[in-house]
Amino acid sequence: MPETDSALSTTMTEARRVMEICNACRYCEGFCAVFPAMALHRDFANADLNRLANLCHNCKACYYACQYAPPHPFGVNVPQTFAILRDESYRAYAWPRPLAAAFARNGTVVALTTGLSLALVLILTDSLTAPGILIRAWTGRDAFYRVIPWAAMSGIAAITLLFSMLALTMGGMAFWRESRPDRPVTGRAVLRGLHDALTLKNLGGGGHGCNDRDGAFSTLRRRFHHAMAYGFAACFAATSVAAFEAYVLGLPAPYPWLSAPVILGVVGGAGLLVGTSGLIGLKFTTDPTATAPALLGADLALLALLWFAAATGITLLLFRASAAMGPLLALHLGFILALFIVLPYSKFVHAIYRTLALIAR
Amino acid sequence: MLAAEVETETWDVLVVGGGNAALCAAITAREAGARVVLLEHAPPAFRGGNSRHTRNLRAMHDAPHGVLVDTYGEDEYWDDLLRVTGGATDEHLARMTIRASAAAPAWMTARGVNFQPSLTGTLSLGRTNAFFLGGGKALVNAYFATAERLGVTILYDTEVTSITLDDGFAREVTAVSRGFPLTLRARAVVVASGGFQANAAWMRESWGEAADNFIIRGTPYAQGTVLRDLLGQGVQHVGDATQCHAVAIDARAPKYDGGIVTRLDCVPFSIVVDRDAQRFYDEGEDVWPKRYAIWGRLVAQRPGQIAYSIIDAKAEPLFMPSVFPAIRADTIAELARQLGLNPAALEATVKTYNAAVVPGVFDSSKLDFCRTEGLDPPKTHWARAIDTPPFIGYPLRPGITFTYLGVQVNDRAQVLMQDGRPAANLWASGEIMAGNILGQGYLAGFGMTIGTVFGRLAGEEAARYARN
């Protein structure tokens, strides 16, 4: 794809130019991990720039503090340049290679995938169940599987999730091969990287918060992201506990209100709703000068998908004893299926590369 | 508020300028209850004068405080100032500034300025200087946000052209705001509009045609319009117009606003030649932080105001890279051609220098006495043969940081008239009066100290006068 290659080199050239200016200035050293990592270099190889771009949390503090930001002729815009380069790196590390194209119009791809998987689940549910089964109140253990056969549900979930895990791992390995430091990676570096990833230390702006919307400092984005990320983790934990209870203990879903899967799911779902709503709100209210408008679609698509997955999950919980359970379950599983499929081909990959970059820096 | 609305008011305090000194004055006056208008020549994107390019403030402290480690007492601070100025200072004003600097970081923090530990490569300043998180533009942003929150009226794109003085009394202020003339009235006026280094015509008056080859490291808005206006109306000057802080910077820097990234730290590890490929000064006289500020003047005095720093591959890892690419060649002759120098002349200069180098133990981190013998001018430290390709050259030009000419003030920041009396309602802070304390030389972060201390003082005094 010659077009992509030339676009790649343009962004890379701009990123190198910007980093060379920053490296001669270094006023931003206190903001985040990018600038101390940058200062270790005199020259920037493509892999260095990819690593730095993925280290950038897009907090924009350096943009507002920059004496060389546009309209200065040097036109330094680190957050925007790195956002574009980061997106290109997602393509570069994607596995299998042909699916890298999914990052080209990622918002559309994620939205279409979601639509298709919703349609698929709804059609399958309808065609695999006997007439009258779907729209009917079911209660007790096994209620969900009256609507969607256990084998179909767990089979499709297992296949898609395992494939996504494999794709994320392959992408992560490709990133790591290019980005790993020359020196051996110590356990301490791993712990520090994980700590910084889990706490979003680099969205602290050196302790005072980030420029979430404009020149003023705030910690909103960090808090919304925590709500979303830990909400996601809690939902994942809910699913894992449920799978354990179903397959190991022989206790299939649905579970009572005061059970581990439901409590985790409710807390996680609420976190996801709050976090994704807040982040979507910030996307629309932030000063766009330091963002990459072309990437807005990809960001919004994943946020929206997570929002719908959480919202349908909570709705299902509320109405699981009613006749609406069947369609609601199908709807929820449609979104979950879409999520499983798009994980390695969406903004989600930043979690992997960012964490690895924090370890490798 | 629109310019037309600003005209109908009689302001308590009118502040000329939009850098650190102006903002400190405006915020202080507003906090004292005054109704304040601030006139900034630059548009919002370039607001803040030279403060935009700064990064720290020198603060006295008798115990570790915040990001400032160890102690830095009044006498040591004074000794440092005396050394760099060679006595061109006013001890009373200087000691007053030094003492007041102790309270500056806390005052700044309370008004939104964040600090960070000393940057890499500047560890020697960690004891004496408090670094702004994100640098001077972040500080300027914080102060503008605070000023707006407090209700200071700010006009951008507004250049003050004249302050009408009537026997030391400021009657009215005329300006051009977004292209339209504007006349304002205020009970008290604070001038914090900086030096005149960006005024090419004025620089030419002092330096002749050489000034055309000067590069202005900071804001293009330091036109000195108000300074010249006041000096023409009986205000007592301090310093003279030929004095400016000049460092040697990369000649490829933009004419204005290149800032920190255009600096070159390679001089002590190089030989520096002029347009004729001849050396002209001892490059290794002392460590670079103590010598970088003389090289601007040295280059300014060479023909064409240009010089070239020449190193070889051995020296390349020893200094902070400038933002512009090194000019490289495998031979001295080829390097000379790329730099536009006479190849034979540069080869001869390098050969003579190499032959004069005395063997020694090279150490870039201290005065190592690796020197030349029988060479004029000598190189007294870090002299090593230039013999390992690739050979590298950087072009140098004088980079002007600020000018020293200013208005004379007293210890209440009042502007003094030629007869020695203070002007009734006119105060000054920042670069426009820094020459009272810093008559020559430079002490890192001291300009911001003067601006902060005198800005606060001027704001306080002006507000008190206006409200009585």
Coordinates of C-alpha atoms in Angstrom, one line a residue, chain A residues 12-26 34-35 37-39 41-45 48-50 52-53 56 62 76-79 81-82 85, chain B residues 261 321 323:
Chain A
M12 CA 7.3 9.8 11.2
T13 CA 9.2 12.7 9.8
E14 CA 7.1 15.2 11.6
A15 CA 7.4 13.3 14.9
R16 CA 11.2 13.3 14.5
R17 CA 11.2 17.0 13.8
V18 CA 9.1 17.7 16.8
M19 CA 11.1 15.5 19.1
E20 CA 14.3 17.1 18.0
I21 CA 12.9 20.5 19.0
C22 CA 11.6 19.2 22.3
N23 CA 15.0 17.5 23.0
A24 CA 16.7 20.8 22.6
C25 CA 14.2 22.5 24.9
R26 CA 13.2 20.0 27.6
V34 CA 7.6 11.0 27.5
F35 CA 10.1 13.8 28.0
A37 CA 12.4 9.0 27.9
M38 CA 13.0 11.4 25.0
A39 CA 16.0 12.9 26.7
H41 CA 18.2 9.9 22.9
R42 CA 20.2 12.2 20.6
D43 CA 18.7 10.6 17.4
F44 CA 15.3 9.1 17.0
A45 CA 14.8 5.8 15.1
D48 CA 11.9 5.1 19.3
L49 CA 9.2 7.5 18.0
N50 CA 6.6 4.7 18.0
L52 CA 7.3 7.6 22.6
A53 CA 4.0 8.1 20.8
C56 CA 2.1 9.7 25.3
C62 CA 2.9 20.1 27.0
V76 CA 5.2 22.1 17.7
N77 CA 2.1 20.0 18.6
V78 CA 3.2 16.9 20.4
P79 CA -0.2 15.5 21.4
T81 CA 1.5 14.5 16.2
F82 CA 1.8 11.6 18.6
L85 CA 1.7 8.4 14.8
Chain B
V261 CA 16.4 25.5 21.4
P321 CA 22.5 19.3 20.6
V323 CA 17.8 22.0 17.2

